[in-house]
Backbone as numpy.savetxt, mean C-alpha at the origin, in Angstrom:
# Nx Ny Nz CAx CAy CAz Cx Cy Cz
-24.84 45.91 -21.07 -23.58 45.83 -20.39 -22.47 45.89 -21.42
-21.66 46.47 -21.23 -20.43 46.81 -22.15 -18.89 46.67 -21.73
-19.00 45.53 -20.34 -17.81 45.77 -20.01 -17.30 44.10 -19.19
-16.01 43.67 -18.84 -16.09 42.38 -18.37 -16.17 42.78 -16.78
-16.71 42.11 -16.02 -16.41 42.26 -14.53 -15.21 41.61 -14.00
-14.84 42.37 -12.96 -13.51 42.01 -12.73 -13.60 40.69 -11.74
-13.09 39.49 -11.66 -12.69 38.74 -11.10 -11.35 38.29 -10.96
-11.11 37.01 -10.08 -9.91 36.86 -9.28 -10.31 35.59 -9.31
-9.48 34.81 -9.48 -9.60 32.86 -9.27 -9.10 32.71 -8.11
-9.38 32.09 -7.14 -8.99 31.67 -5.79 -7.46 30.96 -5.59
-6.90 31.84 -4.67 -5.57 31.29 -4.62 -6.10 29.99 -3.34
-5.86 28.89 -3.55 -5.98 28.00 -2.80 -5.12 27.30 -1.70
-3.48 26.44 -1.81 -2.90 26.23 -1.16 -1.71 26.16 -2.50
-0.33 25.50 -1.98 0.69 25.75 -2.16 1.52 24.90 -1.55
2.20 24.13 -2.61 2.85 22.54 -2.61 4.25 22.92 -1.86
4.92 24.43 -1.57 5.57 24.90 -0.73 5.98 24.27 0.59
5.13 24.22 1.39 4.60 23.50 2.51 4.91 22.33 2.83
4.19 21.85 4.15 4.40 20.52 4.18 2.66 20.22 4.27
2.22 21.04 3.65 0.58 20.29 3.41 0.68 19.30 2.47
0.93 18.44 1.78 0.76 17.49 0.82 -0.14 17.45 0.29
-0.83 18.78 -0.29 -1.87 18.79 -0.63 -1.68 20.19 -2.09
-2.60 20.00 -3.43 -2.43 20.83 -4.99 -3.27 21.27 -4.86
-3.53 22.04 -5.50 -4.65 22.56 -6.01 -4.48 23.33 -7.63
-5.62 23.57 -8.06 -6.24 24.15 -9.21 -7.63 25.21 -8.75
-7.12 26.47 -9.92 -8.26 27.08 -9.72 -8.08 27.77 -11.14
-9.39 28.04 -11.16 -10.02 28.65 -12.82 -10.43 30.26 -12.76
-10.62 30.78 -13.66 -11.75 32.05 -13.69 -11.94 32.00 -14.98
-13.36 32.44 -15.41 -13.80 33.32 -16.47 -14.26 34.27 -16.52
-14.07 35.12 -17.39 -15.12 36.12 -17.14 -15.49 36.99 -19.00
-16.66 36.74 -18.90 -17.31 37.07 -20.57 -18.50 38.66 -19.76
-18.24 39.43 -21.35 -19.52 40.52 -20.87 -20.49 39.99 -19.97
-20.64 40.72 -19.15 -21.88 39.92 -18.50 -21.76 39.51 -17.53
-20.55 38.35 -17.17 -20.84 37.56 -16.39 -19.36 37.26 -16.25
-19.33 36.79 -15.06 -17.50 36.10 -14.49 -18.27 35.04 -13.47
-17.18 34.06 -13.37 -17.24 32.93 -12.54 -15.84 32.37 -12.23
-15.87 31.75 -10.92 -14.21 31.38 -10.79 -14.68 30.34 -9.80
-13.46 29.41 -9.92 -13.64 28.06 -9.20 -12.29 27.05 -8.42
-12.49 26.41 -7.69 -10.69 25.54 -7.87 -11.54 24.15 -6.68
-10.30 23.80 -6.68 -10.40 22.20 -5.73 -8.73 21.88 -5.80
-9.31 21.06 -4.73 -7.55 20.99 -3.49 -7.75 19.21 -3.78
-6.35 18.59 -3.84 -6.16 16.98 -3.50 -5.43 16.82 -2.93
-5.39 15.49 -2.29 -3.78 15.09 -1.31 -3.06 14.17 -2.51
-2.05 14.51 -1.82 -0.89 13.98 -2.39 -0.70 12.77 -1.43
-1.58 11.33 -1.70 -0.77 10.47 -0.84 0.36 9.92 -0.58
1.30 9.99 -1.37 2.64 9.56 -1.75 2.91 10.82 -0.67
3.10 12.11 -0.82 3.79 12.72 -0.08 3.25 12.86 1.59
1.85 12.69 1.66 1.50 11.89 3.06 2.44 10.69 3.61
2.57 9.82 2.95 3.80 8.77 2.93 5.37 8.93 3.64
5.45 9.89 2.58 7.21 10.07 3.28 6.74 11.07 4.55
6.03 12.30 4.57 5.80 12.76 5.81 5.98 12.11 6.92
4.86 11.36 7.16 4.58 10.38 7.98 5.94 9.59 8.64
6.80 9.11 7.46 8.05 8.30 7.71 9.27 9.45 8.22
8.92 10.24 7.51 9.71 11.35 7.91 10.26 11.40 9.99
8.60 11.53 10.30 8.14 11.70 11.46 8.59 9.98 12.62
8.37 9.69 12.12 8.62 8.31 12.71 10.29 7.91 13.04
10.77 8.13 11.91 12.40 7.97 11.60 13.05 9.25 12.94
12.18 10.45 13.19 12.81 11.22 13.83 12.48 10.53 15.27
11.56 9.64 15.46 11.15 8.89 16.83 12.26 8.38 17.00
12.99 8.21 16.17 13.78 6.20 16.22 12.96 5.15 15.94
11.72 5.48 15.03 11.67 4.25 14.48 11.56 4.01 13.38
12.78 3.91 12.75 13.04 3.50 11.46 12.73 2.29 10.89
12.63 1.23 11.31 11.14 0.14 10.69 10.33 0.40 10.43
9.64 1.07 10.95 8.03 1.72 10.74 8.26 2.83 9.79
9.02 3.36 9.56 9.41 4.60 8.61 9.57 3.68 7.11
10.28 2.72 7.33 11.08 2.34 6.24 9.69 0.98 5.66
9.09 0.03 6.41 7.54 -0.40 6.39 6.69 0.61 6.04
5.99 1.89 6.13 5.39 3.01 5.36 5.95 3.46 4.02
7.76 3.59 3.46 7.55 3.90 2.42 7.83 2.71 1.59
7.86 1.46 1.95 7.53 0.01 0.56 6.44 0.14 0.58
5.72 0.97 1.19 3.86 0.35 0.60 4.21 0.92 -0.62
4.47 1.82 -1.01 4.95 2.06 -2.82 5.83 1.03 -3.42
5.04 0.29 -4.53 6.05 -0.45 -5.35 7.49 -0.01 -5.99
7.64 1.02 -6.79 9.14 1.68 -6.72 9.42 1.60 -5.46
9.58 2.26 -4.10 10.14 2.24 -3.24 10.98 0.73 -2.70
9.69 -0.19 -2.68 10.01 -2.02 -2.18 10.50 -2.08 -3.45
10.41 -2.05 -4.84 11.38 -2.49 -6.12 12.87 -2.28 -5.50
13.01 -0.64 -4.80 14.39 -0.42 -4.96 15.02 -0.55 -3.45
14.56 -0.71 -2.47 14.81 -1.42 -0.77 15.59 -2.94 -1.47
14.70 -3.66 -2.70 14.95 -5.40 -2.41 15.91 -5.26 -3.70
16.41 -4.36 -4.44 17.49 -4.25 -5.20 18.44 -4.43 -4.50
18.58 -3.65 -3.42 20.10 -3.74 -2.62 20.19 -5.26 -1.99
19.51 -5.76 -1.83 19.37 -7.33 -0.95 18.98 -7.04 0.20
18.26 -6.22 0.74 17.07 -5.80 1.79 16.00 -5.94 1.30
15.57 -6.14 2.39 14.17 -7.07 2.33 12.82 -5.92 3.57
11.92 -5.60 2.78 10.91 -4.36 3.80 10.26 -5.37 4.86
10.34 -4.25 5.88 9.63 -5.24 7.20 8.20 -5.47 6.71
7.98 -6.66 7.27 6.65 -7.44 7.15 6.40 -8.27 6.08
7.46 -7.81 5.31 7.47 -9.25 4.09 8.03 -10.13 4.21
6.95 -11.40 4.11 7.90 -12.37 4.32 8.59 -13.16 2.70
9.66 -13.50 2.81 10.62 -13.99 1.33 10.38 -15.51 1.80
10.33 -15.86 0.73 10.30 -17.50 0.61 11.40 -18.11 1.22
11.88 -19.25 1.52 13.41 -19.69 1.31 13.58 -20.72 0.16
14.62 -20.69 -0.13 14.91 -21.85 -1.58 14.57 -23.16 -0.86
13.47 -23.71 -1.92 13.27 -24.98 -1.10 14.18 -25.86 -1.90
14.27 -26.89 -0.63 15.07 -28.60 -1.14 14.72 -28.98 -2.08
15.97 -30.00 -2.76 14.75 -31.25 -3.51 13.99 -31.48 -2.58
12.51 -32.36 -3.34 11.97 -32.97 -2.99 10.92 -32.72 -2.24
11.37 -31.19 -1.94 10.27 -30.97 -0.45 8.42 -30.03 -1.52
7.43 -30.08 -0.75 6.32 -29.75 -0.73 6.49 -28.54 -1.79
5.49 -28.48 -2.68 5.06 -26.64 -2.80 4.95 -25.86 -1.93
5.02 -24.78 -2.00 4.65 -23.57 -1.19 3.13 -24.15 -0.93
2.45 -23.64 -1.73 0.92 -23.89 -1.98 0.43 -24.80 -1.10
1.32 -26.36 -1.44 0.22 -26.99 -0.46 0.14 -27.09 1.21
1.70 -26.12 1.32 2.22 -25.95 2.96 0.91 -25.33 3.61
-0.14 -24.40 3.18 -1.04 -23.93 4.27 -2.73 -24.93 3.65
-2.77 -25.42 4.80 -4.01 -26.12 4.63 -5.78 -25.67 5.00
-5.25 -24.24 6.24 -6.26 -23.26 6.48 -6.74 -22.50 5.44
-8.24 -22.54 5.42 -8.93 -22.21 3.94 -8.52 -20.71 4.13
-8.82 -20.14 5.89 -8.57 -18.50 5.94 -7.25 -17.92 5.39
-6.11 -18.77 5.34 -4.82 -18.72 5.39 -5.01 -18.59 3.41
-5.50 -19.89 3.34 -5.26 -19.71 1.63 -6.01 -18.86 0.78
-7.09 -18.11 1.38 -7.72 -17.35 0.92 -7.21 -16.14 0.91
-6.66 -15.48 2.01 -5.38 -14.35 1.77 -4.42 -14.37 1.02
-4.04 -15.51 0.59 -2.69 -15.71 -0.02 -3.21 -16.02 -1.16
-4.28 -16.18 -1.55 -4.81 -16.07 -2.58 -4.40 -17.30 -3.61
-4.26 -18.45 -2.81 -4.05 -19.96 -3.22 -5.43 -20.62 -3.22
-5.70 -21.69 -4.28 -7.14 -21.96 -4.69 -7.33 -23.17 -3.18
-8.66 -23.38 -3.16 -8.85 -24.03 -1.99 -8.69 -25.39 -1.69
-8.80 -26.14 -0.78 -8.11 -27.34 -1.33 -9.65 -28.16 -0.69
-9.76 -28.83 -2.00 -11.09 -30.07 -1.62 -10.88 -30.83 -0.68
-12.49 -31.35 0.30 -12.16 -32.29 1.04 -11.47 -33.31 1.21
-11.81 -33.83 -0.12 -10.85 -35.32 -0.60 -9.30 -35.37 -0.71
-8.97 -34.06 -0.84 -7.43 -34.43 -1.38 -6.64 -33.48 0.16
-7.81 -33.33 0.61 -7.17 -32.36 2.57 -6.42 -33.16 3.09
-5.10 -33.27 3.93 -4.45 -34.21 4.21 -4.02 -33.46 5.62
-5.03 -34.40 6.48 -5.21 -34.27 7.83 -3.81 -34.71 8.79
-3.30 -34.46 9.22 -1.81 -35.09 10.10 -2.88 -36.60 11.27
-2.01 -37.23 11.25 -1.70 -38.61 11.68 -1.30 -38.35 12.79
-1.63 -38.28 14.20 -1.54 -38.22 15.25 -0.81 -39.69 15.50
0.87 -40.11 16.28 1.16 -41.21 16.23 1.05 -42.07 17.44
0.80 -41.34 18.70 0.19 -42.34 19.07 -1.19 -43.01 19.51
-2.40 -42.18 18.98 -3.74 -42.78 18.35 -3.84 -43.67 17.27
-2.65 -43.97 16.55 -2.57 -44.83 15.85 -2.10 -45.87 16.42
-1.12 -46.12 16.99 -0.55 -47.25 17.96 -1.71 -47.87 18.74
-2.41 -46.95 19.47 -3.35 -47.16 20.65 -4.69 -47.94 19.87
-5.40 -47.97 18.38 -6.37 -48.66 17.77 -5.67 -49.47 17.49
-4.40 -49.68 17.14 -3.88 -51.59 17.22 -3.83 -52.19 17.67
């Protein structure tokens, strides 16, 4: 053989669009022999604003604006302005004197999401029902 064969690398898709989706594609080709190849990814970030895109044109801009803080830049720059993304909840400045955060949830399911360590039997602090207490005196 004395010659290269002709090949073509696959035109795949095209970030043009509103596919949110790249691609890459290859070819070689040596005496002898050619080969060509590619593969496609999503772009989840641009799935993201799509999506919000679509929603915002509903009228519902909560749900638009809740889809794009799931990106940290995005919620960084929503809670710059002093907005706050739906579904988060913000602390409030606590009082003197008053409780930790921490020990406010006493549900193990509760502290296990929140990813607060668990709290031992011994130090669990059960509420005092007041008048079952009256009523054993």
């Amino acid at each position: 053989m004395r010659t290269n064969p002709a090949i073509a690398a696959p035109s795949l898709t095209s970030t043009f669009s509103d596919t949110c989706m790249g691609s890459s594609s290859f070819g070689l080709s040596i005496v002898g022999f050619g080969a060509t190849g590619g593969t496609t990814m999503v772009d989840d970030a641009c799935v993201r604003r799509l999506d919000s895109r679509e929603f915002r044109a509903m009228g519902m801009e909560d749900v638009a604006l809740a889809l794009l803080c799931q990106s940290a830049a995005n919620q960084k720059a929503v809670e710059a302005t002093g907005r706050s993304c739906p579904g988060r909840v913000t602390a409030l400045p606590s009082s003197p004197g008053a409780a930790p955060a921490a020990e406010e949830y006493s549900d193990p399911i509760v502290r296990r999401r929140l990813g607060l360590a668990p709290i031992s039997n011994d130090s669990a602090k059960l509420p005092v029902n007041a008048s079952a207490s009256t009523l054993s005196k």
